[in-house]
XYZ file of C-alpha atoms in Angstrom:
705
model
C -55.301 -18.875 19.608
C -58.642 -19.168 20.287
C -60.098 -18.196 22.604
C -62.311 -21.054 24.536
C -62.540 -23.428 26.990
C -59.524 -25.923 27.108
C -58.967 -27.709 29.636
C -55.450 -28.738 31.188
C -53.019 -30.345 28.778
C -55.787 -30.091 25.467
C -53.199 -27.681 23.938
C -49.051 -29.062 22.527
C -46.533 -27.391 23.853
C -45.810 -27.352 19.758
C -48.274 -25.171 19.358
C -46.027 -22.555 20.378
C -43.197 -24.470 18.842
C -41.597 -20.879 17.295
C -42.927 -18.270 19.429
C -42.695 -15.799 16.566
C -46.571 -16.877 15.655
C -48.125 -13.326 17.060
C -45.319 -11.039 15.163
C -46.973 -13.387 11.736
C -50.538 -13.676 10.576
C -52.140 -11.366 13.343
C -51.593 -7.736 11.423
C -55.212 -6.918 11.963
C -55.625 -7.038 14.650
C -52.314 -5.176 15.826
C -54.120 -2.181 13.525
C -58.109 -2.640 15.251
C -56.607 -2.989 18.544
C -54.835 0.301 18.501
C -57.665 2.375 16.947
C -58.732 3.406 20.473
C -55.675 2.231 22.619
C -54.856 4.979 25.823
C -51.315 6.961 23.959
C -49.371 3.774 26.033
C -45.546 5.242 24.002
C -42.094 5.576 26.176
C -43.183 9.886 25.277
C -44.508 11.848 28.027
C -47.827 12.056 26.167
C -50.416 10.596 29.078
C -54.085 9.912 28.802
C -56.799 12.716 29.648
C -57.203 11.917 33.150
C -60.441 10.950 33.224
C -59.503 7.902 30.115
C -57.197 6.421 32.950
C -60.079 7.096 35.710
C -61.820 4.522 33.935
C -59.406 2.429 32.451
C -58.466 1.401 35.789
C -62.322 1.542 36.780
C -62.253 -1.480 33.664
C -59.357 -3.173 35.342
C -61.396 -3.670 38.717
C -63.727 -4.250 36.530
C -61.978 -7.418 35.269
C -61.044 -8.827 39.166
C -64.179 -9.058 39.540
C -64.389 -13.195 38.190
C -60.339 -13.763 39.479
C -61.434 -13.187 42.443
C -64.698 -15.108 42.171
C -62.678 -17.825 41.049
C -60.743 -18.330 44.105
C -63.452 -17.902 46.655
C -64.746 -20.542 45.112
C -61.695 -22.366 45.186
C -60.859 -21.692 49.072
C -64.714 -22.319 49.967
C -66.229 -24.758 47.459
C -70.051 -25.031 46.680
C -71.375 -25.755 50.222
C -68.114 -24.112 52.327
C -69.351 -21.526 54.299
C -66.933 -19.030 52.283
C -64.742 -16.839 54.774
C -65.641 -12.797 54.711
C -62.757 -10.880 52.453
C -62.494 -6.940 52.581
C -64.096 -5.422 50.124
C -62.719 -4.356 46.295
C -59.826 -1.239 47.082
C -62.402 0.491 44.492
C -65.083 2.135 43.194
C -66.013 -1.179 40.749
C -68.302 0.929 38.175
C -70.543 -0.781 35.375
C -69.238 -2.353 31.582
C -68.943 0.888 30.008
C -70.777 0.410 26.080
C -66.816 -0.365 24.067
C -64.360 -1.637 25.743
C -62.047 -1.969 22.899
C -60.344 1.454 24.058
C -58.683 -1.128 27.332
C -55.910 -1.434 27.553
C -56.439 -5.053 29.749
C -58.725 -5.422 25.770
C -55.818 -4.233 23.752
C -53.196 -6.241 25.619
C -54.928 -9.305 24.649
C -55.394 -8.928 21.455
C -51.348 -7.798 21.034
C -50.666 -10.632 21.939
C -52.732 -13.046 21.820
C -53.670 -14.607 25.233
C -56.645 -16.965 25.853
C -58.406 -17.007 28.079
C -56.725 -19.052 31.221
C -53.863 -16.704 29.143
C -55.510 -13.360 30.368
C -56.741 -14.837 33.186
C -53.141 -15.826 35.176
C -52.392 -12.248 33.638
C -54.954 -10.176 35.861
C -54.326 -12.719 38.209
C -50.554 -11.405 38.836
C -52.144 -8.156 38.080
C -54.314 -8.785 40.914
C -52.270 -9.348 44.036
C -50.643 -6.377 43.065
C -52.569 -3.873 42.723
C -55.037 -5.676 45.818
C -54.227 -6.343 48.976
C -58.153 -8.040 49.871
C -56.855 -10.416 46.531
C -53.505 -11.091 47.491
C -54.603 -12.114 51.022
C -57.066 -14.091 49.367
C -54.353 -15.972 46.918
C -51.983 -16.645 49.684
C -55.648 -17.961 52.027
C -55.634 -19.592 49.086
C -52.458 -21.784 48.732
C -52.453 -22.093 52.692
C -49.455 -19.916 53.278
C -49.708 -16.283 54.300
C -47.099 -15.559 53.584
C -46.798 -16.532 50.144
C -49.131 -13.316 48.384
C -47.607 -14.312 45.101
C -49.141 -16.854 42.549
C -48.418 -20.405 41.262
C -48.458 -21.645 38.142
C -50.274 -24.658 40.080
C -52.009 -21.772 42.033
C -53.353 -20.819 38.407
C -54.331 -24.156 37.239
C -56.623 -25.483 39.669
C -58.665 -21.978 40.373
C -58.956 -20.858 36.992
C -61.060 -21.531 33.885
C -60.180 -22.776 31.120
C -56.630 -24.284 31.882
C -53.915 -25.713 30.308
C -50.539 -26.501 30.234
C -48.974 -25.110 27.113
C -49.246 -21.374 28.556
C -46.460 -22.539 30.943
C -43.794 -23.000 27.868
C -40.902 -20.881 27.367
C -42.419 -19.888 23.516
C -45.687 -19.159 24.742
C -46.859 -15.312 25.001
C -46.927 -14.838 29.181
C -43.497 -15.883 28.761
C -41.926 -15.482 25.868
C -43.003 -11.767 25.225
C -42.477 -11.409 28.898
C -45.772 -10.457 30.568
C -44.856 -12.355 34.365
C -41.421 -13.424 35.331
C -41.093 -17.073 36.780
C -39.725 -16.465 40.556
C -36.908 -19.392 41.640
C -39.050 -22.333 43.156
C -38.117 -25.602 43.505
C -40.349 -26.884 40.414
C -41.779 -24.452 37.294
C -45.511 -25.230 38.965
C -44.798 -23.838 42.687
C -42.285 -21.172 41.524
C -44.264 -17.922 42.250
C -45.566 -15.186 39.657
C -44.855 -11.724 39.728
C -45.932 -9.640 36.416
C -43.961 -7.529 34.365
C -43.974 -3.553 35.978
C -44.001 -2.097 32.689
C -46.478 -4.430 31.730
C -48.560 -3.829 35.420
C -48.097 0.085 34.390
C -49.217 -0.281 30.612
C -52.347 -2.043 31.855
C -53.441 1.412 34.657
C -53.287 3.222 31.717
C -49.207 4.558 33.004
C -46.868 5.363 29.884
C -43.232 5.179 29.965
C -40.882 3.752 28.001
C -39.662 0.284 29.869
C -36.293 1.339 31.412
C -34.155 -2.254 30.599
C -34.359 -0.328 27.887
C -33.021 2.953 28.876
C -30.083 4.695 28.211
C -29.625 2.029 24.862
C -33.130 3.399 22.829
C -34.760 6.968 23.010
C -37.588 8.397 21.837
C -37.555 10.254 18.976
C -37.140 14.560 19.960
C -40.492 15.980 18.533
C -41.445 16.954 15.549
C -39.464 21.153 15.427
C -39.705 21.663 11.592
C -40.940 22.345 8.507
C -39.316 20.319 5.775
C -38.838 20.874 2.441
C -40.154 19.704 0.363
C -38.800 16.909 -1.373
C -37.782 15.022 1.849
C -41.411 15.586 2.558
C -42.902 13.108 -0.004
C -39.806 11.176 1.011
C -41.556 11.220 4.586
C -45.133 10.679 2.995
C -42.910 7.728 1.053
C -41.751 5.888 4.694
C -45.506 6.515 5.897
C -47.975 5.443 3.107
C -44.911 1.814 3.533
C -45.687 1.668 6.673
C -49.898 2.246 6.515
C -49.603 -1.584 5.316
C -49.203 -4.030 8.805
C -47.766 -7.071 7.258
C -44.696 -5.806 5.262
C -42.054 -6.835 7.411
C -39.463 -4.618 4.480
C -36.324 -2.217 6.297
C -36.725 1.188 5.240
C -33.037 2.110 4.455
C -32.597 6.062 4.609
C -29.294 6.869 2.934
C -27.422 9.716 2.734
C -24.699 11.960 4.480
C -24.491 12.959 8.429
C -26.417 15.894 8.663
C -29.874 16.442 5.540
C -32.171 15.128 8.200
C -32.242 11.366 7.475
C -34.334 11.156 11.019
C -36.490 14.544 11.123
C -37.466 11.932 7.895
C -38.258 9.243 9.247
C -40.173 11.969 13.061
C -42.323 13.107 10.150
C -43.750 9.271 9.001
C -44.000 8.614 12.210
C -46.108 11.344 13.256
C -48.252 10.536 9.635
C -48.550 7.412 10.786
C -49.819 7.852 13.795
C -47.118 5.705 15.773
C -44.458 6.978 18.206
C -40.383 7.182 16.418
C -37.562 5.658 18.855
C -33.664 5.847 17.618
C -31.738 2.800 18.532
C -27.370 3.702 17.646
C -25.809 1.263 16.037
C -22.789 2.176 18.325
C -25.038 0.585 21.210
C -26.303 -2.577 19.564
C -24.800 -5.029 22.129
C -22.575 -7.068 20.785
C -23.714 -9.923 22.959
C -25.945 -12.550 21.258
C -28.037 -13.651 24.824
C -27.743 -9.094 25.846
C -28.865 -8.460 22.326
C -31.467 -11.230 22.403
C -33.287 -9.937 25.439
C -33.341 -5.925 23.486
C -34.272 -7.440 20.284
C -37.691 -9.343 22.929
C -38.102 -6.311 24.640
C -38.066 -3.889 21.553
C -40.738 -5.830 20.074
C -43.076 -5.664 23.237
C -42.693 -1.833 23.261
C -42.640 -1.667 19.807
C -46.661 -3.426 20.499
C -47.162 -2.017 23.418
C -46.505 1.882 22.885
C -47.792 0.999 18.689
C -43.900 2.985 17.285
C -41.402 2.736 15.121
C -36.785 2.047 15.858
C -34.460 3.773 13.441
C -30.682 2.905 13.952
C -28.217 5.374 13.499
C -24.701 4.653 11.683
C -21.989 5.695 10.768
C -19.975 3.477 8.509
C -20.213 0.593 6.773
C -18.221 -1.423 9.437
C -20.596 -0.218 12.271
C -23.952 -1.301 9.780
C -22.601 -4.662 10.245
C -22.739 -4.440 13.472
C -25.937 -3.765 13.570
C -26.722 -6.674 10.345
C -28.074 -9.643 13.440
C -30.685 -6.823 15.052
C -32.074 -5.708 11.939
C -31.888 -9.511 10.270
C -33.917 -10.735 13.351
C -36.369 -7.386 15.042
C -39.802 -8.224 14.085
C -41.121 -4.494 14.036
C -40.995 -1.720 11.877
C -37.677 -0.738 11.427
C -35.520 1.834 9.590
C -32.262 2.197 9.508
C -30.554 5.096 8.886
C -26.496 5.825 7.552
C -24.457 7.207 4.630
C -24.210 3.889 2.841
C -26.387 0.708 2.875
C -26.240 -2.301 3.878
C -26.764 -5.784 1.755
C -28.422 -7.615 4.209
C -30.976 -11.033 3.573
C -34.232 -9.020 4.298
C -36.269 -7.529 2.030
C -35.065 -3.431 2.561
C -36.879 -0.130 0.562
C -33.277 2.044 -0.245
C -34.065 5.775 0.077
C -31.971 8.187 -0.683
C -31.516 11.896 0.927
C -29.385 15.357 -0.199
C -29.633 18.216 1.490
C -32.526 20.894 0.303
C -31.860 22.504 -3.185
C -30.853 25.709 -2.696
C -34.542 26.785 -3.760
C -35.040 24.958 -0.837
C -32.901 26.548 1.366
C -34.129 30.055 0.426
C -37.871 29.066 0.988
C -37.276 27.632 4.899
C -35.194 30.992 5.304
C -38.016 33.519 4.515
C -40.275 30.558 6.270
C -38.534 30.872 9.222
C -37.551 34.560 9.408
C -40.522 36.270 8.627
C -41.047 37.635 11.940
C -37.647 39.107 11.929
C -38.668 41.004 8.653
C -41.934 42.586 10.055
C -40.604 42.959 13.179
C -38.131 45.069 11.220
C -41.265 46.833 9.930
C -38.745 49.380 7.118
C -38.682 48.355 4.072
C -34.817 48.554 3.264
C -34.551 46.275 5.953
C -36.955 44.036 4.524
C -34.875 44.267 1.235
C -32.013 43.893 2.614
C -32.905 40.259 3.998
C -33.660 39.252 1.123
C -29.678 39.946 0.311
C -28.577 38.101 3.540
C -30.374 34.816 2.899
C -28.909 35.716 -0.917
C -25.224 34.899 0.811
C -26.534 32.270 2.877
C -28.109 29.867 0.775
C -25.690 30.082 -1.886
C -22.261 29.546 0.785
C -24.050 27.076 3.707
C -25.608 24.545 3.395
C -27.955 23.416 6.146
C -31.026 21.093 6.809
C -34.471 22.452 7.140
C -33.702 21.673 11.974
C -30.376 24.023 11.203
C -31.455 26.974 9.571
C -34.940 26.840 11.813
C -32.003 26.959 15.350
C -30.663 29.458 13.531
C -33.506 31.705 13.207
C -34.481 31.649 15.653
C -31.188 31.781 17.909
C -31.164 34.909 15.891
C -34.849 36.768 16.698
C -34.317 35.861 20.452
C -30.584 38.148 20.179
C -32.445 40.782 18.232
C -35.868 40.002 21.086
C -34.072 40.409 23.942
C -31.631 44.424 22.496
C -32.997 46.793 22.667
C -30.114 48.349 21.071
C -29.836 45.663 18.238
C -29.131 47.951 15.384
C -31.570 46.427 11.869
C -28.262 46.151 10.071
C -25.808 43.764 12.334
C -29.297 40.950 11.601
C -27.337 39.947 8.422
C -24.310 39.541 10.297
C -25.283 38.104 13.466
C -26.577 36.082 10.606
C -23.603 34.648 9.094
C -22.174 33.848 12.526
C -24.567 31.525 13.405
C -24.938 29.193 10.520
C -20.530 29.333 10.656
C -21.622 27.946 14.748
C -24.267 26.214 13.323
C -21.503 24.762 11.632
C -18.179 24.109 13.834
C -19.240 21.439 15.926
C -18.913 18.037 13.199
C -16.151 19.726 12.346
C -14.217 19.463 15.675
C -12.277 16.346 15.435
C -11.130 15.964 12.066
C -9.362 19.317 11.933
C -7.159 22.446 13.870
C -9.968 25.388 13.976
C -7.835 28.625 12.749
C -9.575 31.293 14.101
C -7.672 34.191 11.320
C -6.676 37.405 12.815
C -4.471 38.627 9.922
C -5.383 41.406 7.402
C -4.348 42.024 3.601
C -1.871 45.064 5.734
C -0.072 42.057 7.311
C 0.616 40.542 3.660
C 3.497 41.081 1.855
C 3.342 39.339 -1.799
C 4.960 40.350 -5.146
C 1.652 42.502 -6.910
C 0.889 39.784 -9.408
C 0.136 36.698 -7.143
C -1.810 39.875 -4.681
C -4.325 39.721 -7.699
C -4.369 36.312 -7.653
C -5.651 35.778 -3.535
C -8.121 39.414 -4.657
C -9.902 36.702 -7.344
C -9.993 33.952 -4.959
C -12.049 36.392 -3.258
C -14.121 37.312 -5.364
C -14.683 34.086 -7.430
C -15.915 32.428 -3.864
C -17.957 35.537 -2.669
C -19.845 35.963 -6.332
C -20.337 32.162 -7.552
C -24.435 32.046 -6.403
C -23.885 34.773 -8.854
C -22.496 33.035 -11.881
C -23.239 29.310 -10.550
C -27.068 29.436 -10.735
C -28.254 33.545 -11.537
C -26.373 32.766 -14.458
C -26.325 29.802 -14.585
C -23.318 28.386 -15.448
C -24.350 25.307 -13.321
C -26.503 24.321 -15.475
C -24.030 24.112 -18.925
C -21.527 22.208 -17.207
C -22.598 20.603 -13.403
C -18.324 19.359 -12.909
C -15.580 21.238 -11.368
C -18.041 24.046 -9.260
C -15.535 24.025 -6.533
C -13.157 26.480 -6.451
C -9.468 24.897 -5.419
C -6.520 26.544 -5.341
C -2.185 25.563 -4.301
C 0.025 28.016 -2.487
C 3.071 27.072 -3.562
C 6.216 27.894 -1.344
C 8.878 28.182 0.437
C 7.771 27.666 3.723
C 7.804 31.248 6.038
C 6.772 32.801 2.426
C 2.690 33.026 3.575
C 1.098 30.129 2.237
C -0.656 29.688 5.902
C -0.903 33.470 6.365
C -2.624 33.849 3.447
C -5.149 31.569 4.056
C -5.875 33.071 7.496
C -6.391 36.640 5.050
C -8.937 34.846 2.779
C -11.051 33.755 5.925
C -11.027 37.236 7.977
C -11.866 38.975 4.416
C -15.222 36.402 3.140
C -15.126 35.500 7.444
C -15.207 31.883 6.980
C -13.946 29.282 8.923
C -10.564 27.871 8.126
C -9.894 24.590 9.225
C -5.871 23.265 8.097
C -5.870 19.492 7.503
C -2.042 17.508 7.287
C -2.390 15.676 4.447
C 1.069 14.038 6.140
C -1.247 12.266 9.221
C -4.244 11.732 6.886
C -2.400 9.598 4.728
C -2.865 5.306 6.023
C -1.090 2.921 5.237
C -4.103 1.305 5.186
C -6.095 0.618 1.663
C -8.991 2.773 2.369
C -8.286 4.403 4.708
C -6.616 8.041 3.274
C -10.344 8.014 1.115
C -12.355 7.165 4.380
C -10.499 9.963 5.884
C -10.808 12.860 4.006
C -14.789 12.085 3.015
C -15.938 12.557 6.650
C -14.057 16.088 5.840
C -15.190 17.019 3.797
C -18.594 15.808 4.304
C -18.391 17.506 7.357
C -17.444 20.704 5.501
C -19.928 21.049 3.137
C -22.790 22.411 5.647
C -20.578 25.734 6.661
C -18.973 25.984 3.436
C -15.179 26.385 5.409
C -11.709 27.481 4.038
C -10.615 23.601 3.407
C -6.941 24.057 4.070
C -4.280 21.044 2.731
C -1.207 21.531 5.150
C 2.087 18.803 3.025
C 0.601 18.559 -0.366
C 3.030 16.701 -1.963
C 2.595 13.523 0.857
C 0.146 12.642 -1.607
C 0.571 14.824 -4.426
C 4.136 13.967 -5.887
C 5.087 12.573 -9.032
C 3.190 9.230 -10.106
C 5.173 6.215 -10.527
C 4.707 3.087 -11.839
C 1.789 0.855 -10.577
C 3.086 -2.413 -9.904
C 1.176 -3.613 -7.127
C -1.908 -2.564 -4.935
C -0.539 0.307 -2.396
C 0.846 2.291 -5.975
C -2.723 2.155 -7.706
C -4.997 2.794 -4.643
C -1.950 5.959 -4.029
C -3.888 6.407 -7.292
C -7.179 6.400 -6.426
C -7.477 8.101 -3.310
C -5.446 11.645 -5.691
C -7.827 10.806 -7.713
C -11.243 11.106 -4.646
C -9.324 14.153 -3.513
C -9.472 16.038 -6.225
C -12.901 14.862 -7.064
C -14.662 16.333 -3.875
C -12.391 19.463 -4.042
C -13.828 20.115 -7.392
C -17.781 19.710 -6.016
C -16.502 20.810 -2.527
C -18.926 24.684 -2.317
C -16.266 26.179 -0.040
C -12.850 26.916 -0.427
C -9.897 23.905 -0.421
C -6.086 25.241 -0.367
C -3.640 23.170 -0.962
C 0.190 23.439 0.249
C 3.366 22.528 -0.430
C 6.988 22.975 -0.799
C 8.297 21.906 -3.474
C 5.891 22.480 -6.354
C 8.036 20.255 -8.573
C 6.936 17.200 -6.515
C 3.602 17.345 -7.487
C 2.208 15.631 -10.665
C 1.988 18.195 -13.978
C -1.415 16.355 -14.670
C -2.745 17.424 -10.937
C -1.747 20.870 -11.321
C -4.271 20.904 -14.446
C -7.365 20.115 -12.574
C -6.582 23.041 -9.621
C -7.763 26.260 -11.247
C -5.940 28.826 -8.999
C -1.873 28.203 -8.663
C -0.302 30.532 -6.415
C 3.439 30.401 -6.039
C 4.895 32.841 -2.635
C 8.554 33.632 -3.795
C 10.873 34.164 -1.430
C 11.103 37.534 -0.182
C 13.003 40.372 -1.957
C 15.288 42.444 0.648
C 12.450 45.629 -0.273
C 9.815 43.425 0.411
C 11.439 41.483 3.809
C 11.733 45.830 4.635
C 8.173 45.774 4.980
C 7.775 42.681 6.628
C 9.673 43.786 8.907
C 7.531 47.652 9.290
C 4.190 45.738 9.555
C 5.244 42.590 12.159
C 5.661 45.217 15.149
C 2.367 46.093 16.366
C 1.908 49.794 17.271
C 1.548 49.537 20.891
C 4.993 47.982 20.819
C 7.911 50.531 22.720
C 10.540 50.852 20.547
C 14.124 51.778 20.606
C 16.700 53.320 17.590
C 15.601 50.155 15.690
C 17.121 50.248 11.836
C 14.699 48.902 9.509
C 16.637 48.629 6.949
C 19.120 46.928 9.155
C 16.972 44.584 9.423
C 16.031 43.683 6.365
C 19.656 42.517 5.974
C 18.689 38.896 7.153
C 17.918 37.163 4.682
C 14.915 34.311 5.640
C 10.946 34.685 4.781
C 8.462 35.970 6.997
C 7.650 33.185 9.020
C 10.659 33.304 11.454
C 11.110 37.257 10.849
C 7.425 37.258 13.624
C 9.757 34.446 15.809
C 12.746 37.332 15.864
C 10.790 39.927 16.441
C 7.778 38.304 18.764
C 11.274 36.274 21.706
C 13.303 39.967 21.018
C 9.502 41.603 22.538
C 9.982 38.772 25.615
C 13.595 40.243 25.771
C 12.334 43.077 25.904
C 9.489 43.296 28.744
C 12.368 40.872 31.045
C 14.932 43.740 30.653
C 11.368 46.389 30.802
C 12.948 48.299 28.118
C 11.902 49.109 24.897
C 12.893 46.321 22.144
C 15.563 47.627 20.490
C 19.074 46.268 18.548
C 20.084 44.085 21.027
C 17.610 42.339 21.775
C 17.016 41.621 17.841
C 20.116 40.558 17.297
C 19.438 37.696 20.368
C 17.058 36.392 19.050
C 18.715 36.169 15.570
C 21.288 34.339 16.295
C 18.685 32.302 17.840
C 16.866 31.829 15.258
C 19.647 30.613 12.563
C 20.369 28.759 15.629
C 17.179 26.627 15.354
C 17.372 26.899 11.364
C 21.210 25.417 11.346
C 22.884 28.485 9.592
C 24.933 30.668 9.758
C 24.119 33.946 10.823
C 27.502 36.145 8.781
C 28.296 38.897 9.504
C 27.155 40.200 5.980
C 23.379 40.484 7.823
C 23.800 41.937 10.879
C 26.925 44.187 10.542
C 26.258 46.967 12.045
C 23.784 45.907 14.345
C 24.653 46.722 17.520
């Protein structure tokens, strides 16, 4: 836009018809205007006090021609002027370079004409200077009318042109000024936007209308692994071209560090990063348009980029109208890319490799290693790092958080044994990994040990082999390079089959306790959806969330999904087979242990069984096994009297029901305030059999009482 003098009406409204002209050919001005700009962003960065004072003095100096123009309008040449108060702030001499000041930066960013600049200054002046507000009221012949109007501006300010009043002109399009209610456009009062006023005075903050929707990214807190650092450098180079209008799509599963990559890219580009969640994007067109306009202005004022995060393609579709319209540096972060008409550039992000995670752990744990000053402890730290890398799949930020938490605990505990650092690291990683699974599955706190499990020797040996494979898979897969030979089917999968109460869930608890891992139970009968595609989405969310901590996943009611494959007659049958294949695929690729349970092994298709590494059959306990269960089920502190375990073993029930009888009998004894006796167990057995709708025979309870 020309900065020369133009008379009123010399420029037609059509010159502003698009409104987006300032987002087009002014890329060079946009970059150069920010070379020496005061920090103005929505973060906590503040300009140095000396710079703020200089900026405000320059603003005061810029108001002098506006004051002179109003005085000339009030008292034309040859008419004595009414004496006015002195300026509210001292006027400094113009510095050698004025490019750094907020006023000049704003005018360059939005390409304001001389008249638009003067009108903006007039609106700012009445807010900053009481004498200028009084002069404005005098000029309009109304003591209460201290706010300027277009009529006053057109009459008093130089280089006036009518097109500055149009909604597509910079002042109103970018909402630099507000038009208050009035009888006509020219007689309506004008007010400078509060965010713009504070920008001119050098006070940084995020527009209040954006707060709650858009938030500044947190400060950089973690070193990126090399693979992510290269991606950040690519994004920074992409954003270094101010003419680029493409959207950056950062794709990858949750928790891989997509936001950290965007934050580091902004830091390298001298940009500030702000975050907008897809769920917070308004659906109403008017609200979304207002959000876009305010953000585009904020992006220019604060030299910022916007990262929009979304979960799932459905939520991603919700943000497409905004992405297609907004004109600023934009990146979107989601698991899968979005199809859009606007040009985009896709980056695929994966979790740091094993080598990178090992390096990050070494860097973060170096202070703890140095403080120990014990060579054996240093070696133990190296061993603990190998264990952490083999089990947990964490990003850089989580590794830093865990390390800082453990380091703080070690420093605060003067009696903290060096031998406790490795378990503390392990448990902290487990806790950090839990949050993402909280709403997806039921976490079981394991307390059972091998002593609580009664199984035939062959089944017990299989469970011990499963434990050994989980514990040593890093050595076999990575150190011995079995993973390099065949990367498929490396997940450890098992099927626990047996009647209800035979110990399937108890065995999973034993494995979790032995391996010191979290155990999550997923009911497949609840996960399977009648809607095509939803089952796969549910399973994907679970595996993605569990991947970080390598927890043990226990899928109950496997026959709900793994039943005999029927003839494919329609889309539902065909998709059911796809869901089964997807679950097996994810189980085989899962870093942790995935267990399926079923009461009906014969209902499982043999083709599916072949893809599972272990199958453990939990038999119904015989008399000797029931005797051993009764002996182990009762706690040591339980007071008993005249219990006959051989007679108790005559009950033809599984271990789960034995536990129920023992527990209910304990409550009966507690209520009678006596030790547990056979009479209590008899009453509890009668209740359990009635629940099972099973007759209690004389052979089973003969001679009890």
